[in-house]
Amino acid sequence: MKSPTQSATGKSKYIFITGGVLSSLGKGISSASLGYLLQKRGYSVTIQKFDPYLNVDPGTMSPLQHGEVFVTDDGAETDLDLGHYERFLAYSLHKNNTHSAGQVYFEVITKERKGSYLGKTVQVVPHITNEIKRRMRIYEGQYDFILIEIGGTVGDIESMPFLETQRQINYELSSQDVLNIHLTYVPYLHSSQELKTKPTQHSVRTLMEYGIRPDVLLCRTEVKLNKEIRQKIGLFCNVNEEAVIEVADAENTIYEVPLLFKKNALDEIVLRKLNMPLNDIDMDEWQRFVNRIKKPANEVTVGLIGKYTKYEDSYKSIYEAFIHSGSINNAKVKVELINSEELTSECLAEKLGHLHGILVGPGFGNRGIEGKILAAQYAREKKIPFFGICLGMQCACIEFARNVCGIANAHTRECEEEGIVNEFVIDLMETQRDIKEKGGTMRLGAYPCKLDSNSLAYAAYKSEEISERHRHRYEFNNDYIDIFKENGINFSGTSPNGKLVEIVELKEHPWFVGVQFHPELKSRAVTGHPLFINFIKATLQYRKVYENV
Ligand code: GLN
C-alpha cells in the first residue's frame, strides 16, 4: 500500500460526500472505500469529516449515544468514522481530519470576544462559512485527493453552513477540481414489488436548493437497479446515467464495499470527471482478505466484557480489530458482548465457561467494574486467553492484587468512596490531580512504549519500541511494582523512562496480556494488529487443546 505522499502536482482535487433520505446509509464506509480505491491507483488521499453537532468534540458524549470515541495519534477525540478512514487508508490521520460545528462556532465566537472582527456583525455567512472553508482547505496541495464527508442528512438545519461552504468551493474551483457525491436510498416496496426513486429525487432537489449539483449518486438498495431505473434517476436528478451507481447491501462485510465500487467503476467515473489518469489497480490482496472473512476455515468465540452492551458501536474498533485478526488467522471470531453488570461469581462458569478467549474492554466509572474484575479472575484461573484493554488491564491488576498478592481492599481511585479505605493499585497521575474540566483532559494520543524482549508483547510486535494511543486518567501505581513482580507479573511494556506501566503479563498463563493503551485503534484492514492477531492465535490454540478440534 502506498503511504501518503505529497500531491504529485502540488494541486488537490476535492470530493464532497453528502447523504440524503435517511441517516446510517454508510457515508463513512463509502468515503473510506473510495479513498482506498484512489490510493490503490497510486494517488495520495486524505479524508476529512465535518460533523454538524455542537459538541466541541465527541469525547464527552456517551458511547451509548454516539458510539466509540476514536482517538488519533495527536490526541484528537473524534467521531468513529475516522476509524473507518484509518482502517481503509492504513495510515494515521490527524486533528485536522475531523471538525465539528461546535469547534467552528467556538473558534469564531472566541475571535469575536477578542475583538478580531473589529466591530462587524458576526454572521453564519460569511464568518462561520469562512472558518469552515479554512478548515476544508487546510490540506490544500498536500494530497492529490481531499475527500470531505459532511455528517448528517441533507435538509437538516445543522448541516446548512457546511453545504453552503461546499457550494462556495464548487463556485471557486474549476469543475475539474471538485466533485460532488450524494449517497441516497432507493427503497424497494415489497407490496407492489418495485423500486421507488421519489425519495432520491426529493433529496437531490434539496441539495440543488443549496446550489449543489451532484455528479455521482450512490444508491443504497436491497435489490438490483436495472438500466431503466438508473436512467429515470439520472434524468430526474440531472446526473449521467453511468454515474448513478448501485450500492447493494454488502453480503456480510463492509470490507466488500471497495470491491463493489470497483465493479461498478466508481473510481473510474471519479477520475475521468476530475481529469486524472486511470492508473492500474490491483485488488488481489484486498480480495484475499475479504475471501477469508467470508469463508474462514476456523471459528472461535470470544467474550467482550463491557457495560455498553446496548449499542455495539460503543466498541466499534474492537469489533473491527477482531475481523482483521480473524481474517489473518483464517478464523471467524464470534464476539459475544457480555454485560459486566450481570456477572456474579455464581454465574461465571455459565456465562464464560464456553469462551475461547476473554477480552475485558475499556470503560469509565464504577458501574459494572466488579463483573470485569471477576471475568479477569476467571480467565486467570481457568487459563483462558485474556486480553485487557485500558480499564480491562486495570481490572486485571485489581484482581491480581486482591486474589494473588493478598491486598483484599485493592481498587482504582476512579471508584473512591468516602468512608471506605482502599489501596489504590490504580491511581491518578500527579498531573491529573487538579483537573476539573471533563473535555480533553485525559492522557490522550500516541505515546512510545518500550518492550521487554522476553514477553508475549515482544513476540507479537517483534520490536523493542512501539507507539500506541491512550485515552485514560488513571495509571498503575508504581508503589506496587515489587509485590506484583514477586507474585508472577511481568511488566513487559513501560514508558521509555520506565515510569509508567503500559503492559502487564501473567507469567504462568498461556496468554494473559493487559494494556493501558488502545491497540484496537491501530488495527487496519489486511494487516490487523499484532496483539489482536496473537490473541486470536492463542484462542485457536486453546480451542484445539480443550475441544480437540
Ligand atoms: N477509566 C479508566 C481511566 O480513566 C480507563 C479508561 C479507558 O478504559 N479508556 O483511566
Coordinates of C-alpha atoms and ligand atoms in Angstrom, one line a residue:
M1 CA 0.0 0.0 0.0
K2 CA 1.3 3.4 -1.0
S3 CA 1.8 5.6 2.0
P4 CA 0.6 9.2 1.9
T5 CA 2.9 11.3 -0.1
Q6 CA 2.8 14.9 -1.1
S7 CA 0.5 15.5 -4.0
A8 CA 2.4 14.8 -7.2
T9 CA 1.3 18.0 -8.8
G10 CA 1.0 20.2 -5.7
K11 CA -2.7 20.6 -6.5
S12 CA -5.6 18.9 -4.8
K13 CA -8.9 17.8 -6.1
Y14 CA -11.9 18.0 -3.7
I15 CA -14.5 15.3 -3.5
F16 CA -17.6 16.0 -1.3
I17 CA -19.7 13.2 0.1
T18 CA -23.2 14.1 1.4
G19 CA -26.0 11.9 2.4
G20 CA -29.8 12.1 1.8
V21 CA -33.1 10.5 2.6
L22 CA -32.0 8.9 5.9
S23 CA -29.0 8.5 8.1
S24 CA -26.8 5.5 8.6
L25 CA -26.6 4.7 4.9
G26 CA -22.8 4.3 5.2
K27 CA -21.3 7.6 4.2
G28 CA -18.2 6.8 6.3
I29 CA -17.7 3.4 4.7
S30 CA -18.4 4.9 1.2
S31 CA -15.8 7.7 1.7
A32 CA -13.2 5.2 3.1
S33 CA -13.8 2.8 0.2
L34 CA -13.5 5.4 -2.5
G35 CA -10.4 6.7 -0.7
Y36 CA -8.9 3.3 -0.7
L37 CA -9.5 2.8 -4.4
L38 CA -7.9 6.1 -5.3
Q39 CA -5.0 5.3 -3.1
K40 CA -4.7 1.9 -4.7
R41 CA -4.4 3.6 -8.1
G42 CA -1.3 5.4 -6.8
Y43 CA -2.7 8.7 -5.5
S44 CA -2.3 10.3 -2.2
V45 CA -5.6 10.7 -0.4
T46 CA -6.9 12.1 2.8
I47 CA -10.4 12.2 4.2
Q48 CA -12.0 14.9 6.4
K49 CA -15.2 14.6 8.4
F50 CA -17.3 17.6 9.2
D51 CA -19.9 16.9 11.9
P52 CA -22.9 19.2 12.4
Y53 CA -23.3 18.7 16.1
L54 CA -22.4 21.5 18.6
N55 CA -20.2 19.4 20.9
V56 CA -16.7 20.7 20.7
D57 CA -15.5 17.1 20.4
P58 CA -17.2 13.7 20.9
G59 CA -15.0 13.0 23.9
T60 CA -17.7 13.9 26.4
M61 CA -20.5 12.2 24.5
S62 CA -21.8 8.9 25.9
P63 CA -20.7 5.9 23.9
L64 CA -24.3 4.8 24.0
Q65 CA -25.3 7.9 22.1
H66 CA -22.6 8.3 19.6
G67 CA -20.6 5.1 19.6
E68 CA -17.0 4.8 20.4
V69 CA -14.7 7.8 20.7
F70 CA -11.9 7.3 18.2
V71 CA -8.5 8.9 19.2
T72 CA -5.8 10.0 16.8
D73 CA -2.0 9.9 17.3
D74 CA -2.1 13.7 18.0
G75 CA -4.7 13.2 20.7
A76 CA -7.9 14.4 19.0
E77 CA -11.1 12.7 20.3
T78 CA -13.1 12.1 17.2
D79 CA -16.1 10.5 15.6
L80 CA -15.9 6.8 14.9
D81 CA -15.9 7.4 11.1
L82 CA -12.3 8.5 11.4
G83 CA -11.6 4.9 12.5
H84 CA -13.1 3.7 9.2
Y85 CA -10.9 6.1 7.2
E86 CA -7.8 4.8 9.0
R87 CA -8.7 1.2 8.7
F88 CA -9.1 1.5 4.9
L89 CA -6.4 4.1 4.1
A90 CA -4.0 2.3 6.5
Y91 CA -2.2 5.4 7.9
S92 CA -2.7 7.7 10.8
L93 CA -4.9 10.8 10.4
H94 CA -4.8 13.9 12.5
K95 CA -6.8 16.6 14.3
N96 CA -7.3 18.4 11.1
N97 CA -9.2 15.4 9.7
T98 CA -12.1 16.0 12.0
H99 CA -14.2 19.1 12.7
S100 CA -17.5 19.7 14.5
A101 CA -19.8 22.6 14.2
G102 CA -19.1 23.2 17.9
Q103 CA -15.4 23.7 17.1
V104 CA -16.1 26.0 14.3
Y105 CA -18.5 28.2 16.3
F106 CA -16.2 28.1 19.3
E107 CA -13.4 29.5 17.2
V108 CA -15.5 32.2 15.7
I109 CA -17.0 33.3 19.0
T110 CA -13.6 33.3 20.7
K111 CA -12.3 35.6 17.9
E112 CA -15.4 37.8 18.4
R113 CA -14.7 38.0 22.1
K114 CA -11.1 39.1 21.4
G115 CA -12.4 41.8 19.1
S116 CA -10.8 40.3 16.0
Y117 CA -13.8 41.2 13.8
L118 CA -13.4 45.0 14.5
G119 CA -17.0 45.7 15.4
K120 CA -18.5 43.9 12.4
T121 CA -21.7 42.0 12.7
V122 CA -20.6 38.3 13.1
Q123 CA -22.8 36.1 10.9
V124 CA -23.1 32.5 9.7
V125 CA -22.3 33.7 6.2
P126 CA -19.5 34.7 5.8
H127 CA -17.9 34.2 9.2
I128 CA -18.9 30.6 10.0
T129 CA -18.6 29.5 6.4
N130 CA -15.2 31.2 6.1
E131 CA -14.0 29.3 9.1
I132 CA -15.4 26.0 7.6
K133 CA -13.7 26.8 4.3
R134 CA -10.4 27.5 6.0
R135 CA -10.7 24.0 7.6
M136 CA -11.8 22.3 4.4
R137 CA -8.8 23.8 2.6
I138 CA -6.2 23.1 5.3
Y139 CA -4.6 20.2 3.3
E140 CA -4.7 22.1 0.0
G141 CA -1.7 21.0 -2.1
Q142 CA -0.7 18.2 0.2
Y143 CA -2.8 15.4 -1.3
D144 CA -4.0 14.5 -4.8
F145 CA -7.5 14.0 -3.4
I146 CA -9.2 15.5 -0.4
L147 CA -12.4 13.7 0.4
I148 CA -14.8 15.7 2.6
E149 CA -17.6 13.8 4.3
I150 CA -20.4 16.0 5.6
G151 CA -22.2 14.4 8.6
G152 CA -26.0 14.3 8.9
T153 CA -28.5 14.3 6.2
V154 CA -29.2 17.0 3.5
G155 CA -32.1 19.1 4.7
D156 CA -31.0 19.2 8.4
I157 CA -30.8 22.7 9.9
E158 CA -27.4 22.0 11.3
S159 CA -25.8 21.0 8.0
M160 CA -26.7 24.2 6.2
P161 CA -23.5 26.1 6.8
F162 CA -21.4 23.1 5.6
L163 CA -23.4 22.8 2.4
E164 CA -23.2 26.5 1.8
T165 CA -19.4 26.2 2.1
Q166 CA -19.4 23.2 -0.3
R167 CA -21.3 25.4 -2.8
Q168 CA -18.8 28.2 -2.4
I169 CA -15.9 25.8 -3.0
N170 CA -17.7 24.5 -6.1
Y171 CA -18.1 28.0 -7.3
E172 CA -14.5 29.0 -6.7
L173 CA -12.8 25.9 -8.3
S174 CA -12.9 24.7 -11.8
S175 CA -15.3 21.9 -12.5
Q176 CA -12.3 19.5 -13.0
D177 CA -11.1 20.1 -9.5
V178 CA -14.2 19.4 -7.5
L179 CA -16.8 16.6 -7.5
N180 CA -20.0 16.1 -5.5
I181 CA -21.1 12.6 -4.5
H182 CA -24.5 12.1 -2.9
L183 CA -25.4 8.9 -1.1
T184 CA -29.1 8.2 -1.2
Y185 CA -31.6 5.4 -0.7
V186 CA -33.8 3.7 -3.2
P187 CA -36.3 1.6 -1.3
Y188 CA -38.0 -1.5 -2.6
L189 CA -41.7 -1.8 -1.9
H190 CA -42.5 -5.4 -1.4
S191 CA -46.2 -5.0 -1.8
S192 CA -46.0 -3.6 -5.3
Q193 CA -42.6 -5.2 -6.0
E194 CA -41.0 -2.1 -7.3
L195 CA -38.1 0.3 -6.6
K196 CA -39.1 3.8 -5.6
T197 CA -37.0 6.7 -6.8
K198 CA -39.0 9.5 -5.3
P199 CA -37.1 9.9 -2.0
T200 CA -33.9 10.2 -4.1
Q201 CA -35.5 12.8 -6.3
H202 CA -36.5 14.8 -3.3
S203 CA -33.2 14.5 -1.7
V204 CA -31.4 15.7 -4.8
R205 CA -33.9 18.6 -5.1
T206 CA -33.0 19.7 -1.6
L207 CA -29.3 19.5 -2.4
M208 CA -29.9 21.6 -5.6
E209 CA -31.7 24.2 -3.4
Y210 CA -28.4 24.8 -1.7
G211 CA -26.9 25.3 -5.2
I212 CA -25.1 21.9 -5.3
R213 CA -25.5 19.6 -8.3
P214 CA -24.4 16.0 -7.6
D215 CA -22.0 14.5 -10.1
V216 CA -22.4 11.0 -8.8
L217 CA -25.3 9.3 -7.0
L218 CA -24.5 6.3 -4.8
C219 CA -27.8 4.5 -4.5
R220 CA -28.2 2.2 -1.5
T221 CA -30.6 -0.5 -2.4
E222 CA -31.7 -4.0 -1.4
V223 CA -32.3 -5.2 -5.0
K224 CA -30.5 -4.6 -8.3
L225 CA -31.1 -1.2 -10.0
N226 CA -31.9 -2.0 -13.6
K227 CA -30.9 0.2 -16.5
E228 CA -34.4 1.7 -16.7
I229 CA -34.4 2.8 -13.0
R230 CA -30.9 4.3 -13.4
Q231 CA -32.0 6.2 -16.5
K232 CA -35.0 7.5 -14.6
I233 CA -33.0 8.6 -11.6
G234 CA -30.4 10.2 -13.9
L235 CA -33.0 12.1 -15.8
F236 CA -34.9 13.4 -12.8
C237 CA -31.8 14.2 -10.8
N238 CA -29.7 15.7 -13.6
V239 CA -26.9 13.1 -13.3
N240 CA -25.3 11.0 -16.1
E241 CA -26.8 7.6 -16.1
E242 CA -23.4 5.9 -15.8
A243 CA -22.8 8.0 -12.6
V244 CA -26.0 6.6 -11.0
I245 CA -24.3 3.8 -9.1
E246 CA -25.9 0.9 -7.4
V247 CA -24.7 0.2 -3.9
A248 CA -26.2 -3.2 -3.0
D249 CA -26.1 -4.2 0.7
A250 CA -22.7 -5.8 1.2
E251 CA -23.2 -9.5 1.6
N252 CA -21.7 -9.9 5.1
T253 CA -18.8 -7.5 5.5
I254 CA -18.3 -3.8 5.0
Y255 CA -14.9 -4.7 3.6
E256 CA -16.7 -5.8 0.4
V257 CA -17.6 -2.2 -0.4
P258 CA -14.4 -1.3 -2.2
L259 CA -14.9 -4.4 -4.4
L260 CA -18.4 -3.3 -5.1
F261 CA -17.4 0.2 -6.0
K262 CA -14.6 -1.1 -8.2
K263 CA -17.0 -3.4 -10.0
N264 CA -19.4 -0.5 -10.7
A265 CA -16.5 1.7 -11.8
L266 CA -16.9 4.4 -9.3
D267 CA -13.2 5.2 -9.2
E268 CA -13.1 5.4 -13.0
I269 CA -16.0 7.8 -13.1
V270 CA -14.4 10.0 -10.5
L271 CA -11.0 10.0 -12.1
R272 CA -12.5 10.8 -15.6
K273 CA -14.6 13.6 -14.3
L274 CA -11.6 15.1 -12.4
N275 CA -9.4 14.6 -15.5
M276 CA -6.8 12.3 -13.8
P277 CA -5.1 9.3 -15.4
L278 CA -6.6 5.9 -14.7
N279 CA -3.5 4.2 -13.3
D280 CA -3.6 0.4 -12.9
I281 CA -5.1 -1.1 -9.9
D282 CA -4.5 -4.4 -8.2
M283 CA -7.2 -5.6 -5.8
D284 CA -5.8 -9.2 -5.2
E285 CA -4.6 -8.6 -1.6
W286 CA -7.9 -7.0 -0.6
Q287 CA -9.9 -9.7 -2.3
R288 CA -8.0 -12.4 -0.4
F289 CA -8.6 -10.5 2.8
V290 CA -12.4 -10.4 2.1
N291 CA -12.5 -14.1 1.0
R292 CA -11.1 -15.2 4.3
I293 CA -13.7 -13.1 6.1
K294 CA -16.4 -14.7 4.1
K295 CA -15.2 -18.3 4.1
P296 CA -12.9 -18.8 7.1
A297 CA -11.5 -22.2 7.9
N298 CA -11.9 -22.0 11.7
E299 CA -14.1 -20.4 14.3
V300 CA -13.6 -19.2 17.9
T301 CA -15.9 -17.5 20.4
V302 CA -14.6 -14.5 22.3
G303 CA -16.4 -12.8 25.2
L304 CA -16.2 -9.0 25.1
I305 CA -16.9 -7.9 28.7
G306 CA -18.3 -4.4 29.0
K307 CA -21.1 -2.3 30.2
Y308 CA -22.1 -0.5 27.0
T309 CA -24.0 -3.5 25.7
K310 CA -27.0 -1.7 24.2
Y311 CA -25.1 -0.3 21.2
E312 CA -22.3 -2.3 19.5
D313 CA -20.8 0.8 18.0
S314 CA -19.6 1.6 21.5
Y315 CA -16.8 -1.0 20.8
K316 CA -16.6 -0.4 17.1
S317 CA -12.8 -0.6 16.7
I318 CA -12.6 -3.7 18.9
Y319 CA -15.1 -5.5 16.6
E320 CA -13.2 -4.4 13.5
A321 CA -9.9 -5.5 15.0
F322 CA -11.4 -8.9 15.5
I323 CA -12.5 -9.1 11.9
H324 CA -9.0 -8.2 10.8
S325 CA -7.2 -10.5 13.1
G326 CA -9.8 -13.2 12.3
S327 CA -9.1 -12.9 8.6
I328 CA -5.3 -13.1 9.2
N329 CA -5.8 -16.3 11.3
N330 CA -8.3 -17.6 8.8
A331 CA -10.9 -17.8 11.5
K332 CA -14.3 -16.3 12.2
V333 CA -14.2 -14.6 15.5
K334 CA -17.7 -14.8 17.1
V335 CA -17.9 -11.9 19.6
E336 CA -20.3 -12.3 22.5
L337 CA -20.9 -9.0 24.2
I338 CA -21.4 -9.8 27.8
N339 CA -22.8 -7.2 30.3
S340 CA -20.4 -7.0 33.2
E341 CA -23.2 -5.7 35.4
E342 CA -24.7 -9.2 35.2
L343 CA -21.6 -11.1 36.1
T344 CA -21.5 -12.6 39.6
S345 CA -19.3 -15.4 41.0
E346 CA -22.3 -17.7 40.8
C347 CA -22.9 -17.4 37.1
L348 CA -19.3 -17.1 35.8
A349 CA -19.0 -20.7 34.6
E350 CA -22.3 -20.5 32.8
K351 CA -21.6 -17.2 31.2
L352 CA -17.9 -17.5 30.4
G353 CA -17.2 -21.3 30.5
H354 CA -17.7 -21.8 26.8
L355 CA -15.5 -19.0 25.6
H356 CA -12.1 -19.5 23.9
G357 CA -10.9 -16.0 24.9
I358 CA -11.9 -13.2 27.2
L359 CA -11.4 -9.5 26.4
V360 CA -12.3 -7.0 29.2
G361 CA -12.9 -3.8 27.4
P362 CA -12.3 -0.1 28.1
G363 CA -14.7 2.0 30.2
F364 CA -15.3 4.6 32.8
G365 CA -16.8 4.7 36.2
N366 CA -17.9 2.4 38.9
R367 CA -20.8 0.7 37.3
G368 CA -20.1 -2.9 36.2
I369 CA -16.5 -2.9 37.4
E370 CA -16.8 -5.8 39.8
G371 CA -18.0 -8.0 36.9
K372 CA -15.0 -7.1 34.9
I373 CA -12.7 -7.9 37.8
L374 CA -14.4 -11.3 38.2
A375 CA -14.0 -12.0 34.4
A376 CA -10.3 -11.3 34.7
Q377 CA -10.1 -13.7 37.7
Y378 CA -11.9 -16.4 35.8
A379 CA -9.6 -16.1 32.8
R380 CA -6.5 -16.2 35.0
E381 CA -7.6 -19.2 37.0
K382 CA -9.0 -21.2 34.0
K383 CA -6.1 -20.3 31.8
I384 CA -8.4 -18.9 29.1
P385 CA -6.6 -16.4 26.8
F386 CA -7.1 -13.0 28.3
F387 CA -6.8 -9.5 26.8
G388 CA -7.4 -6.5 29.0
I389 CA -7.7 -3.1 27.3
C390 CA -7.3 0.1 29.4
L391 CA -9.9 -0.3 32.1
G392 CA -9.7 -4.0 31.3
M393 CA -6.0 -4.0 32.2
Q394 CA -6.7 -2.0 35.3
C395 CA -9.3 -4.6 36.4
A396 CA -6.8 -7.4 35.8
C397 CA -4.4 -5.6 38.2
I398 CA -7.0 -5.1 40.8
E399 CA -8.0 -8.7 40.7
F400 CA -4.4 -9.8 40.9
A401 CA -3.7 -7.6 43.8
R402 CA -6.8 -8.8 45.7
N403 CA -6.6 -12.5 45.0
V404 CA -2.9 -13.2 44.4
C405 CA -1.0 -10.5 46.3
G406 CA -3.4 -10.7 49.3
I407 CA -4.3 -7.0 49.1
A408 CA -8.0 -7.6 49.8
N409 CA -9.1 -3.9 49.6
A410 CA -7.2 -3.2 46.3
H411 CA -9.1 -0.8 43.9
T412 CA -8.8 2.0 41.5
R413 CA -9.1 5.6 42.7
E414 CA -11.7 6.0 40.0
C415 CA -14.0 4.1 42.4
E416 CA -13.0 6.0 45.5
E417 CA -15.9 6.3 48.0
E418 CA -16.0 8.4 51.2
G419 CA -15.6 6.3 54.4
I420 CA -14.1 3.3 52.6
V421 CA -10.4 2.6 53.0
N422 CA -8.9 1.2 49.8
E423 CA -5.4 0.6 48.5
F424 CA -5.3 2.2 45.1
V425 CA -3.2 -0.1 42.9
I426 CA -4.5 2.1 40.0
D427 CA -4.2 5.7 40.9
L428 CA -4.4 9.2 39.5
M429 CA -1.3 10.7 37.9
E430 CA 0.2 13.7 39.6
T431 CA -0.6 15.9 36.6
Q432 CA -4.3 14.9 36.6
R433 CA -5.0 15.7 40.3
D434 CA -6.3 19.3 40.0
I435 CA -8.2 19.0 36.7
K436 CA -11.8 20.0 37.0
E437 CA -12.9 20.1 33.4
K438 CA -14.1 17.0 31.6
G439 CA -13.3 17.6 28.0
G440 CA -9.8 16.8 26.6
T441 CA -8.1 16.4 30.0
M442 CA -7.0 12.8 29.8
R443 CA -3.7 11.2 28.7
L444 CA -4.7 11.3 25.0
G445 CA -3.0 10.2 21.8
A446 CA 0.2 8.3 20.9
Y447 CA 2.9 7.6 23.4
P448 CA 6.1 5.4 23.0
C449 CA 6.4 2.2 24.9
K450 CA 9.5 0.0 25.3
L451 CA 9.1 -3.7 25.4
D452 CA 10.8 -6.5 27.3
S453 CA 12.3 -8.8 24.6
N454 CA 11.2 -11.8 26.6
S455 CA 7.5 -11.3 26.5
L456 CA 4.2 -12.1 24.8
A457 CA 4.1 -8.4 23.7
Y458 CA 7.5 -8.6 22.0
A459 CA 6.6 -11.9 20.4
A460 CA 3.6 -10.1 18.8
Y461 CA 5.2 -6.7 17.8
K462 CA 8.7 -8.1 17.1
S463 CA 10.1 -4.6 18.0
E464 CA 11.6 -3.1 21.1
E465 CA 9.8 0.2 20.9
I466 CA 6.3 0.7 19.8
S467 CA 3.8 3.6 19.8
E468 CA 0.2 3.2 20.9
R469 CA -2.7 5.5 21.6
H470 CA -4.1 6.4 25.0
R471 CA -7.3 7.7 26.5
H472 CA -7.4 7.5 30.3
R473 CA -6.8 9.3 33.5
Y474 CA -5.6 6.6 35.8
E475 CA -2.3 4.6 35.8
F476 CA -0.7 1.6 37.5
N477 CA 0.6 2.8 40.9
N478 CA 4.3 2.1 41.0
D479 CA 4.3 1.5 44.7
Y480 CA 3.0 -2.0 43.9
I481 CA 5.5 -3.0 41.3
D482 CA 7.6 -5.2 43.6
I483 CA 4.8 -7.1 45.1
F484 CA 3.3 -7.7 41.7
K485 CA 6.6 -8.9 40.3
E486 CA 7.2 -11.3 43.3
N487 CA 3.8 -12.8 42.6
G488 CA 4.4 -13.5 38.9
I489 CA 3.5 -10.4 36.9
N490 CA 5.8 -9.3 34.1
F491 CA 5.7 -5.6 33.4
S492 CA 6.6 -6.2 29.8
G493 CA 5.9 -2.7 28.5
T494 CA 6.7 0.7 30.1
S495 CA 7.2 4.3 29.0
P496 CA 10.8 4.7 27.8
N497 CA 11.8 6.3 31.1
G498 CA 10.3 3.3 32.9
K499 CA 7.9 5.4 35.0
L500 CA 4.6 4.4 33.5
V501 CA 3.4 0.8 33.3
E502 CA 1.9 0.2 29.8
I503 CA 1.7 -3.6 29.6
V504 CA 1.3 -6.3 32.2
E505 CA 1.5 -10.1 31.5
L506 CA 1.0 -13.1 33.7
K507 CA 3.9 -15.5 33.6
E508 CA 2.1 -18.7 34.5
H509 CA -0.5 -18.5 31.8
P510 CA -0.6 -19.3 28.1
W511 CA -1.7 -15.7 27.0
F512 CA -2.7 -13.1 29.6
V513 CA -1.9 -9.5 28.5
G514 CA -3.3 -6.3 29.8
V515 CA -2.5 -3.0 28.1
Q516 CA -3.0 0.5 29.3
F517 CA -3.4 1.8 25.7
H518 CA -6.0 1.1 23.0
P519 CA -4.4 -1.2 20.4
E520 CA -7.8 -1.6 18.6
L521 CA -7.4 2.0 17.3
K522 CA -4.4 0.9 15.2
S523 CA -5.8 -2.3 13.7
R524 CA -6.1 -1.9 10.0
A525 CA -7.7 -3.9 7.2
V526 CA -5.5 -6.6 5.7
T527 CA -2.6 -6.1 8.2
G528 CA -4.5 -6.2 11.5
H529 CA -2.8 -5.5 14.8
P530 CA 0.0 -7.7 16.4
L531 CA -1.7 -8.1 19.8
F532 CA -5.1 -9.0 18.4
I533 CA -3.5 -11.4 15.9
N534 CA -1.7 -13.2 18.6
F535 CA -4.7 -13.2 21.0
I536 CA -6.8 -14.9 18.3
K537 CA -3.9 -17.3 17.7
A538 CA -4.0 -18.2 21.4
T539 CA -7.8 -18.7 21.3
L540 CA -7.4 -21.1 18.4
Q541 CA -4.7 -22.9 20.3
Y542 CA -7.0 -23.0 23.4
R543 CA -9.8 -24.4 21.4
K544 CA -7.6 -27.0 19.9
V545 CA -6.4 -28.2 23.3
Y546 CA -9.7 -28.1 25.1
E547 CA -12.1 -29.1 22.4
N548 CA -9.8 -31.2 20.4
V549 CA -10.6 -29.5 17.0
Ligands
GLN1 N1 -11.5 4.8 33.3 C1 -10.1 4.5 33.2 C2 -9.2 5.7 33.2 O1 -9.6 6.8 33.0 C3 -9.9 3.7 31.9 C4 -10.3 4.5 30.6 C5 -10.4 3.6 29.4 O2 -10.7 2.4 29.5 N2 -10.3 4.2 28.2 O3 -8.0 5.5 33.5

